[in-house]
mmCIF file of C-alpha atoms in Angstrom:
data_model
loop_
_atom_site.group_PDB
_atom_site.id
_atom_site.type_symbol
_atom_site.label_atom_id
_atom_site.label_comp_id
_atom_site.label_asym_id
_atom_site.label_seq_id
_atom_site.Cartn_x
_atom_site.Cartn_y
_atom_site.Cartn_z
ATOM 1 C CA UNK A 1 21.787 -25.972 25.511
ATOM 2 C CA UNK A 2 25.020 -26.315 23.749
ATOM 3 C CA UNK A 3 25.454 -22.976 20.199
ATOM 4 C CA UNK A 4 23.742 -24.141 17.763
ATOM 5 C CA UNK A 5 26.284 -23.813 14.148
ATOM 6 C CA UNK A 6 25.608 -20.325 12.928
ATOM 7 C CA UNK A 7 23.783 -20.081 8.656
ATOM 8 C CA UNK A 8 24.642 -18.069 6.119
ATOM 9 C CA UNK A 9 22.174 -17.141 4.337
ATOM 10 C CA UNK A 10 21.822 -15.677 0.631
ATOM 11 C CA UNK A 11 19.317 -13.130 0.261
ATOM 12 C CA UNK A 12 20.081 -11.052 -2.241
ATOM 13 C CA UNK A 13 23.097 -9.992 -3.141
ATOM 14 C CA UNK A 14 24.037 -9.783 0.382
ATOM 15 C CA UNK A 15 24.853 -12.416 2.639
ATOM 16 C CA UNK A 16 23.559 -12.448 6.269
ATOM 17 C CA UNK A 17 24.670 -15.448 9.184
ATOM 18 C CA UNK A 18 22.108 -16.504 11.602
ATOM 19 C CA UNK A 19 24.318 -17.021 15.224
ATOM 20 C CA UNK A 20 22.712 -19.921 16.954
ATOM 21 C CA UNK A 21 20.078 -20.122 14.187
ATOM 22 C CA UNK A 22 17.964 -23.432 17.067
ATOM 23 C CA UNK A 23 17.320 -20.856 19.648
ATOM 24 C CA UNK A 24 14.450 -21.183 21.388
ATOM 25 C CA UNK A 25 12.991 -17.393 20.962
ATOM 26 C CA UNK A 26 8.616 -18.975 21.756
ATOM 27 C CA UNK A 27 9.363 -21.859 24.210
ATOM 28 C CA UNK A 28 5.520 -22.689 24.408
ATOM 29 C CA UNK A 29 5.739 -23.140 20.010
ATOM 30 C CA UNK A 30 8.555 -24.331 20.207
ATOM 31 C CA UNK A 31 9.459 -21.141 17.076
ATOM 32 C CA UNK A 32 13.556 -20.922 17.186
ATOM 33 C CA UNK A 33 15.130 -17.754 15.152
ATOM 34 C CA UNK A 34 15.616 -19.338 11.656
ATOM 35 C CA UNK A 35 11.868 -19.881 11.911
ATOM 36 C CA UNK A 36 12.064 -16.676 13.060
ATOM 37 C CA UNK A 37 13.937 -15.502 10.224
ATOM 38 C CA UNK A 38 11.967 -17.703 8.015
ATOM 39 C CA UNK A 39 9.129 -15.689 8.274
ATOM 40 C CA UNK A 40 10.762 -12.605 8.314
ATOM 41 C CA UNK A 41 11.880 -13.053 4.312
ATOM 42 C CA UNK A 42 8.479 -14.119 3.443
ATOM 43 C CA UNK A 43 6.981 -11.858 3.709
ATOM 44 C CA UNK A 44 9.910 -9.081 3.031
ATOM 45 C CA UNK A 45 7.644 -7.884 0.127
ATOM 46 C CA UNK A 46 4.565 -6.543 1.487
ATOM 47 C CA UNK A 47 6.860 -5.755 4.606
ATOM 48 C CA UNK A 48 9.464 -3.785 3.246
ATOM 49 C CA UNK A 49 5.353 -2.109 1.524
ATOM 50 C CA UNK A 50 5.510 -0.769 4.656
ATOM 51 C CA UNK A 51 8.749 0.311 6.113
ATOM 52 C CA UNK A 52 10.785 1.532 3.406
ATOM 53 C CA UNK A 53 12.932 3.920 3.421
ATOM 54 C CA UNK A 54 10.121 5.606 6.965
ATOM 55 C CA UNK A 55 13.068 5.271 10.015
ATOM 56 C CA UNK A 56 12.514 2.070 11.988
ATOM 57 C CA UNK A 57 13.046 0.912 16.089
ATOM 58 C CA UNK A 58 13.584 -2.076 16.610
ATOM 59 C CA UNK A 59 12.675 -4.142 19.547
ATOM 60 C CA UNK A 60 14.471 -6.388 20.243
ATOM 61 C CA UNK A 61 14.624 -9.569 22.587
ATOM 62 C CA UNK A 62 17.425 -10.834 22.489
ATOM 63 C CA UNK A 63 16.022 -13.653 25.439
ATOM 64 C CA UNK A 64 13.047 -14.379 23.110
ATOM 65 C CA UNK A 65 10.089 -13.965 23.972
ATOM 66 C CA UNK A 66 10.671 -15.067 27.812
ATOM 67 C CA UNK A 67 13.252 -12.113 28.300
ATOM 68 C CA UNK A 68 13.764 -8.352 28.906
ATOM 69 C CA UNK A 69 12.549 -6.762 25.170
ATOM 70 C CA UNK A 70 14.631 -3.082 24.644
ATOM 71 C CA UNK A 71 13.526 -0.563 21.955
ATOM 72 C CA UNK A 72 16.738 -0.307 19.961
ATOM 73 C CA UNK A 73 16.080 3.000 18.710
ATOM 74 C CA UNK A 74 20.201 4.015 17.579
ATOM 75 C CA UNK A 75 21.288 1.846 14.685
ATOM 76 C CA UNK A 76 23.915 -0.839 16.751
ATOM 77 C CA UNK A 77 26.956 -1.405 16.539
ATOM 78 C CA UNK A 78 28.641 -3.682 13.964
ATOM 79 C CA UNK A 79 25.695 -3.523 12.077
ATOM 80 C CA UNK A 80 27.092 -4.291 7.455
ATOM 81 C CA UNK A 81 27.499 -1.089 5.656
ATOM 82 C CA UNK A 82 24.385 -2.363 3.857
ATOM 83 C CA UNK A 83 22.243 -0.448 6.342
ATOM 84 C CA UNK A 84 21.306 2.606 5.287
ATOM 85 C CA UNK A 85 19.981 4.771 7.714
ATOM 86 C CA UNK A 86 17.296 7.780 8.338
ATOM 87 C CA UNK A 87 18.019 10.908 10.792
ATOM 88 C CA UNK A 88 15.870 11.913 13.367
ATOM 89 C CA UNK A 89 14.984 14.340 16.246
ATOM 90 C CA UNK A 90 13.185 13.058 19.486
ATOM 91 C CA UNK A 91 10.751 15.351 21.592
ATOM 92 C CA UNK A 92 14.021 16.013 24.129
ATOM 93 C CA UNK A 93 15.474 17.857 19.973
ATOM 94 C CA UNK A 94 18.934 15.145 19.837
ATOM 95 C CA UNK A 95 18.930 13.644 17.048
ATOM 96 C CA UNK A 96 19.799 9.833 16.121
ATOM 97 C CA UNK A 97 20.430 7.818 12.819
ATOM 98 C CA UNK A 98 17.446 5.223 13.205
ATOM 99 C CA UNK A 99 17.692 2.023 11.357
ATOM 100 C CA UNK A 100 16.174 2.885 7.119
ATOM 101 C CA UNK A 101 15.566 -0.801 6.259
ATOM 102 C CA UNK A 102 15.302 -0.772 2.195
ATOM 103 C CA UNK A 103 15.442 -4.653 1.376
ATOM 104 C CA UNK A 104 15.196 -8.048 2.605
ATOM 105 C CA UNK A 105 18.180 -9.200 3.871
ATOM 106 C CA UNK A 106 17.932 -6.066 6.581
ATOM 107 C CA UNK A 107 14.532 -7.714 7.965
ATOM 108 C CA UNK A 108 17.492 -10.877 8.738
ATOM 109 C CA UNK A 109 19.863 -9.182 9.325
ATOM 110 C CA UNK A 110 17.674 -7.126 12.461
ATOM 111 C CA UNK A 111 15.842 -11.279 13.000
ATOM 112 C CA UNK A 112 18.968 -12.609 14.179
ATOM 113 C CA UNK A 113 19.515 -9.914 16.727
ATOM 114 C CA UNK A 114 16.392 -10.550 18.234
ATOM 115 C CA UNK A 115 14.216 -8.023 16.687
ATOM 116 C CA UNK A 116 9.987 -8.844 16.691
ATOM 117 C CA UNK A 117 8.045 -6.495 15.750
ATOM 118 C CA UNK A 118 8.885 -2.793 13.807
ATOM 119 C CA UNK A 119 8.066 -0.244 14.937
ATOM 120 C CA UNK A 120 8.386 2.693 11.575
ATOM 121 C CA UNK A 121 8.045 6.810 11.807
ATOM 122 C CA UNK A 122 4.223 7.789 10.112
ATOM 123 C CA UNK A 123 7.247 9.463 7.389
ATOM 124 C CA UNK A 124 9.656 9.074 4.929
ATOM 125 C CA UNK A 125 13.912 10.067 5.115
ATOM 126 C CA UNK A 126 13.369 12.497 2.967
ATOM 127 C CA UNK A 127 11.430 14.563 4.978
ATOM 128 C CA UNK A 128 11.061 13.417 8.913
ATOM 129 C CA UNK A 129 9.449 15.767 10.287
ATOM 130 C CA UNK A 130 6.207 15.644 8.433
ATOM 131 C CA UNK A 131 4.045 12.517 8.551
ATOM 132 C CA UNK A 132 2.102 10.998 5.670
ATOM 133 C CA UNK A 133 0.508 8.249 7.988
ATOM 134 C CA UNK A 134 -2.427 8.794 9.731
ATOM 135 C CA UNK A 135 -2.506 5.625 12.201
ATOM 136 C CA UNK A 136 -4.700 5.060 14.678
ATOM 137 C CA UNK A 137 -5.138 2.614 18.210
ATOM 138 C CA UNK A 138 -7.752 1.473 19.172
ATOM 139 C CA UNK A 139 -6.655 -0.257 22.466
ATOM 140 C CA UNK A 140 -9.208 -2.211 24.693
ATOM 141 C CA UNK A 141 -9.138 -2.298 28.768
ATOM 142 C CA UNK A 142 -9.699 -4.501 31.219
ATOM 143 C CA UNK A 143 -13.185 -6.003 30.434
ATOM 144 C CA UNK A 144 -12.946 -5.488 26.557
ATOM 145 C CA UNK A 145 -12.022 -7.620 24.094
ATOM 146 C CA UNK A 146 -10.596 -7.837 19.746
ATOM 147 C CA UNK A 147 -14.461 -8.384 19.582
ATOM 148 C CA UNK A 148 -15.581 -4.592 21.051
ATOM 149 C CA UNK A 149 -12.330 -3.279 19.404
ATOM 150 C CA UNK A 150 -14.531 -4.587 15.901
ATOM 151 C CA UNK A 151 -17.275 -2.356 16.967
ATOM 152 C CA UNK A 152 -15.422 0.535 17.564
ATOM 153 C CA UNK A 153 -13.282 0.411 14.935
ATOM 154 C CA UNK A 154 -16.500 -0.299 12.974
ATOM 155 C CA UNK A 155 -17.985 3.102 13.768
ATOM 156 C CA UNK A 156 -14.874 4.731 13.501
ATOM 157 C CA UNK A 157 -15.033 3.676 8.968
ATOM 158 C CA UNK A 158 -18.143 5.328 9.047
ATOM 159 C CA UNK A 159 -16.795 8.571 10.236
ATOM 160 C CA UNK A 160 -13.545 7.886 8.077
ATOM 161 C CA UNK A 161 -16.470 6.817 5.138
ATOM 162 C CA UNK A 162 -17.962 10.917 5.785
ATOM 163 C CA UNK A 163 -14.548 12.528 5.313
ATOM 164 C CA UNK A 164 -13.765 11.251 2.224
ATOM 165 C CA UNK A 165 -10.867 9.107 3.262
ATOM 166 C CA UNK A 166 -9.795 4.844 3.741
ATOM 167 C CA UNK A 167 -8.656 3.107 6.193
ATOM 168 C CA UNK A 168 -6.268 -0.082 6.373
ATOM 169 C CA UNK A 169 -6.412 -1.852 9.350
ATOM 170 C CA UNK A 170 -5.439 -4.935 11.184
ATOM 171 C CA UNK A 171 -4.782 -6.307 14.445
ATOM 172 C CA UNK A 172 -2.181 -5.571 16.578
ATOM 173 C CA UNK A 173 -1.475 -8.849 17.245
ATOM 174 C CA UNK A 174 -3.231 -8.944 20.490
ATOM 175 C CA UNK A 175 -6.231 -7.213 21.447
ATOM 176 C CA UNK A 176 -6.661 -5.083 19.509
ATOM 177 C CA UNK A 177 -6.692 -2.936 15.994
ATOM 178 C CA UNK A 178 -4.363 -0.482 13.989
ATOM 179 C CA UNK A 179 -5.801 1.557 11.934
ATOM 180 C CA UNK A 180 -3.669 3.042 8.993
ATOM 181 C CA UNK A 181 -4.674 6.219 6.341
ATOM 182 C CA UNK A 182 -1.918 7.653 4.090
ATOM 183 C CA UNK A 183 -2.658 11.759 4.393
ATOM 184 C CA UNK A 184 -0.234 13.519 1.842
ATOM 185 C CA UNK A 185 3.337 14.527 4.045
ATOM 186 C CA UNK A 186 1.801 18.861 4.624
ATOM 187 C CA UNK A 187 1.562 19.713 8.549
ATOM 188 C CA UNK A 188 3.785 18.571 11.404
ATOM 189 C CA UNK A 189 3.298 16.003 14.384
ATOM 190 C CA UNK A 190 1.467 18.299 16.436
ATOM 191 C CA UNK A 191 -1.282 19.078 13.654
ATOM 192 C CA UNK A 192 -1.448 15.045 12.689
ATOM 193 C CA UNK A 193 -1.878 14.840 16.915
ATOM 194 C CA UNK A 194 -4.548 16.846 16.888
ATOM 195 C CA UNK A 195 -5.869 14.754 14.044
ATOM 196 C CA UNK A 196 -6.346 12.325 15.584
ATOM 197 C CA UNK A 197 -7.668 13.739 18.934
ATOM 198 C CA UNK A 198 -10.849 15.152 16.528
ATOM 199 C CA UNK A 199 -11.449 12.128 15.273
ATOM 200 C CA UNK A 200 -11.326 9.718 18.173
ATOM 201 C CA UNK A 201 -13.405 12.211 19.729
ATOM 202 C CA UNK A 202 -16.445 11.994 16.920
ATOM 203 C CA UNK A 203 -15.540 8.434 17.366
ATOM 204 C CA UNK A 204 -16.488 8.760 21.108
ATOM 205 C CA UNK A 205 -19.562 10.929 20.822
ATOM 206 C CA UNK A 206 -20.832 8.379 18.004
ATOM 207 C CA UNK A 207 -20.002 5.458 21.013
ATOM 208 C CA UNK A 208 -19.043 6.774 24.930
ATOM 209 C CA UNK A 209 -20.690 3.951 25.773
ATOM 210 C CA UNK A 210 -18.041 1.921 23.863
ATOM 211 C CA UNK A 211 -15.381 4.631 23.278
ATOM 212 C CA UNK A 212 -13.447 6.670 25.365
ATOM 213 C CA UNK A 213 -10.227 9.154 24.827
ATOM 214 C CA UNK A 214 -9.804 9.978 28.720
ATOM 215 C CA UNK A 215 -5.978 9.824 29.088
ATOM 216 C CA UNK A 216 -6.068 8.772 32.198
ATOM 217 C CA UNK A 217 -6.831 4.736 33.208
ATOM 218 C CA UNK A 218 -8.667 5.538 36.065
ATOM 219 C CA UNK A 219 -11.369 7.340 33.796
ATOM 220 C CA UNK A 220 -12.020 4.369 31.017
ATOM 221 C CA UNK A 221 -13.481 2.702 31.970
ATOM 222 C CA UNK A 222 -14.923 -0.433 29.748
ATOM 223 C CA UNK A 223 -14.288 0.843 27.225
ATOM 224 C CA UNK A 224 -11.432 0.925 24.012
ATOM 225 C CA UNK A 225 -9.350 4.053 24.784
ATOM 226 C CA UNK A 226 -8.209 5.344 21.042
ATOM 227 C CA UNK A 227 -4.756 6.720 22.082
ATOM 228 C CA UNK A 228 -4.516 9.657 19.754
ATOM 229 C CA UNK A 229 -0.917 10.022 21.837
ATOM 230 C CA UNK A 230 0.256 7.816 19.181
ATOM 231 C CA UNK A 231 0.312 10.542 16.455
ATOM 232 C CA UNK A 232 3.148 12.105 18.865
ATOM 233 C CA UNK A 233 6.863 12.373 17.915
ATOM 234 C CA UNK A 234 8.978 9.543 18.130
ATOM 235 C CA UNK A 235 5.535 7.547 19.109
ATOM 236 C CA UNK A 236 5.659 4.057 17.377
ATOM 237 C CA UNK A 237 3.115 0.876 16.704
ATOM 238 C CA UNK A 238 4.104 -1.986 15.622
ATOM 239 C CA UNK A 239 3.613 -2.591 11.884
ATOM 240 C CA UNK A 240 2.396 -4.767 9.320
ATOM 241 C CA UNK A 241 3.798 -8.468 9.307
ATOM 242 C CA UNK A 242 5.455 -7.269 12.872
ATOM 243 C CA UNK A 243 5.953 -10.442 14.768
ATOM 244 C CA UNK A 244 4.490 -9.606 18.827
ATOM 245 C CA UNK A 245 6.467 -10.402 21.960
ATOM 246 C CA UNK A 246 2.803 -13.361 22.765
ATOM 247 C CA UNK A 247 3.502 -16.759 23.704
ATOM 248 C CA UNK A 248 2.062 -17.518 20.599
ATOM 249 C CA UNK A 249 4.822 -15.583 18.128
ATOM 250 C CA UNK A 250 1.581 -13.687 17.147
ATOM 251 C CA UNK A 251 1.630 -11.553 13.967
ATOM 252 C CA UNK A 252 0.455 -7.914 13.393
ATOM 253 C CA UNK A 253 -1.644 -8.649 10.594
ATOM 254 C CA UNK A 254 -3.915 -6.190 7.644
ATOM 255 C CA UNK A 255 -7.085 -7.385 7.365
ATOM 256 C CA UNK A 256 -9.759 -6.444 5.141
ATOM 257 C CA UNK A 257 -12.642 -4.479 6.464
ATOM 258 C CA UNK A 258 -15.903 -7.210 5.059
ATOM 259 C CA UNK A 259 -13.000 -9.560 7.673
ATOM 260 C CA UNK A 260 -11.773 -7.688 9.968
ATOM 261 C CA UNK A 261 -15.379 -8.707 12.194
ATOM 262 C CA UNK A 262 -14.830 -13.373 11.176
ATOM 263 C CA UNK A 263 -10.996 -13.023 12.251
ATOM 264 C CA UNK A 264 -9.439 -14.356 15.839
ATOM 265 C CA UNK A 265 -6.325 -12.593 16.023
ATOM 266 C CA UNK A 266 -4.357 -15.998 17.431
ATOM 267 C CA UNK A 267 -4.620 -17.713 14.242
ATOM 268 C CA UNK A 268 -2.335 -15.816 12.361
ATOM 269 C CA UNK A 269 1.176 -16.318 13.611
ATOM 270 C CA UNK A 270 4.462 -16.467 12.154
ATOM 271 C CA UNK A 271 3.672 -20.513 10.716
ATOM 272 C CA UNK A 272 0.222 -19.022 9.636
ATOM 273 C CA UNK A 273 0.603 -15.833 8.393
ATOM 274 C CA UNK A 274 3.539 -17.395 5.155
ATOM 275 C CA UNK A 275 -0.124 -19.430 3.986
ATOM 276 C CA UNK A 276 -2.425 -16.194 4.288
ATOM 277 C CA UNK A 277 -0.051 -13.878 2.797
ATOM 278 C CA UNK A 278 0.196 -16.307 -1.018
ATOM 279 C CA UNK A 279 -3.789 -16.558 -0.592
ATOM 280 C CA UNK A 280 -4.945 -13.622 0.223
ATOM 281 C CA UNK A 281 -2.121 -11.508 -1.381
ATOM 282 C CA UNK A 282 -1.519 -8.163 0.529
ATOM 283 C CA UNK A 283 -5.270 -7.189 2.020
ATOM 284 C CA UNK A 284 -3.556 -3.609 2.315
ATOM 285 C CA UNK A 285 -1.671 -2.857 -1.395
ATOM 286 C CA UNK A 286 -3.837 -0.707 -2.082
ATOM 287 C CA UNK A 287 -2.438 2.089 0.982
ATOM 288 C CA UNK A 288 -0.490 4.537 -0.759
ATOM 289 C CA UNK A 289 -2.671 4.983 -4.631
ATOM 290 C CA UNK A 290 -4.902 7.786 -2.776
ATOM 291 C CA UNK A 291 -2.895 10.269 -0.315
ATOM 292 C CA UNK A 292 -5.865 12.172 1.492
ATOM 293 C CA UNK A 293 -5.546 15.721 4.469
ATOM 294 C CA UNK A 294 -6.327 16.827 6.988
ATOM 295 C CA UNK A 295 -8.342 20.151 6.357
ATOM 296 C CA UNK A 296 -11.853 18.681 7.457
ATOM 297 C CA UNK A 297 -10.497 17.305 10.587
ATOM 298 C CA UNK A 298 -9.007 20.404 11.634
ATOM 299 C CA UNK A 299 -11.726 22.252 11.351
ATOM 300 C CA UNK A 300 -13.188 20.654 13.542
ATOM 301 C CA UNK A 301 -9.890 20.387 16.081
ATOM 302 C CA UNK A 302 -10.492 24.123 16.409
ATOM 303 C CA UNK A 303 -13.664 24.167 17.335
ATOM 304 C CA UNK A 304 -13.307 21.899 19.943
ATOM 305 C CA UNK A 305 -9.184 22.656 20.563
ATOM 306 C CA UNK A 306 -9.021 21.460 24.409
ATOM 307 C CA UNK A 307 -5.356 19.992 24.185
ATOM 308 C CA UNK A 308 -4.760 16.143 26.131
ATOM 309 C CA UNK A 309 -2.008 15.041 28.043
ATOM 310 C CA UNK A 310 1.494 14.233 26.848
ATOM 311 C CA UNK A 311 3.144 10.902 27.151
ATOM 312 C CA UNK A 312 5.570 11.627 30.568
ATOM 313 C CA UNK A 313 8.053 11.545 29.521
ATOM 314 C CA UNK A 314 7.526 14.608 26.777
ATOM 315 C CA UNK A 315 8.829 18.726 27.467
ATOM 316 C CA UNK A 316 5.516 20.647 28.464
ATOM 317 C CA UNK A 317 3.883 21.328 25.453
ATOM 318 C CA UNK A 318 1.639 24.313 24.615
ATOM 319 C CA UNK A 319 -1.545 24.668 25.978
ATOM 320 C CA UNK A 320 -1.295 21.393 28.103
ATOM 321 C CA UNK A 321 -3.428 20.621 30.691
ATOM 322 C CA UNK A 322 -0.888 19.434 33.883
ATOM 323 C CA UNK A 323 0.084 16.692 33.525
ATOM 324 C CA UNK A 324 -1.475 14.452 36.803
ATOM 325 C CA UNK A 325 -4.064 11.437 37.812
ATOM 326 C CA UNK A 326 -7.733 13.680 38.096
ATOM 327 C CA UNK A 327 -8.018 11.855 41.510
ATOM 328 C CA UNK A 328 -4.748 13.178 42.209
ATOM 329 C CA UNK A 329 -6.204 16.783 41.772
ATOM 330 C CA UNK A 330 -8.728 16.730 43.744
ATOM 331 C CA UNK A 331 -6.432 15.343 46.205
ATOM 332 C CA UNK A 332 -4.437 18.476 46.378
ATOM 333 C CA UNK A 333 -7.598 21.057 45.714
#
């Protein structure tokens, strides 16, 4: 198929060039690059509330959803001078300058590069070592689905309510659910990860048949995994309002707790979400209104300080158990 003529879009004070705008990114729905760019401009206001001043990894699908995706963790070469950056450190200690979205034109520029989802760090560029967001990733395992994640999210909400904390749920764009809690940036990544572990363990304790904190897949069973390692340095989840790499071009969409049990995540896509936003407003508009402390969660962790495995690409951490599957460990005994 011949390339289509480039577009030049005026976005605020910027001109963004969209190359080959008729390139099909999602063949099953016929969604083009132009439509993805237009989608991101339609949701720019709430999306920038999520991304602004955060170092952000771009998940790029340069050949569309059926091609190979990769994570762009450094500012791409040839980026316009108005694309700002934030310096972060990886777990290895190596630094990088990541894209730091500050205006709608950056979203359009990134979409032109084949970016579907934006993966912001839970920090602001003024202090990249102290997260200001606690994130809980509810990941259904084989044999479970979105409805099971909703049930676990209900237990999570009960625990957060008892802690005096407010969580904001969103669909992941697939079968999962993400919940964000604004926290004061007074703790480092290890502390925040420990707080998430403590929170996840309490949910697991209350709903052991529904939820699990087992890192090893062979031990999870048909339960929803509370992925505590999404709180580790350089681990991110797709932001609210991000397009996901699914055949339907679904979107990770903020919802209210009241609506969570009634929605179907497949109903949120690049075609429907702009109208949803116009009709409902941003269900996460209040996320920045109050920041919470981790004192109680860290007390819970101190009472049960069993460290859990980090991802395999991380340096060995203090107190961490062996990174070997339990079944393999048994064979070696």
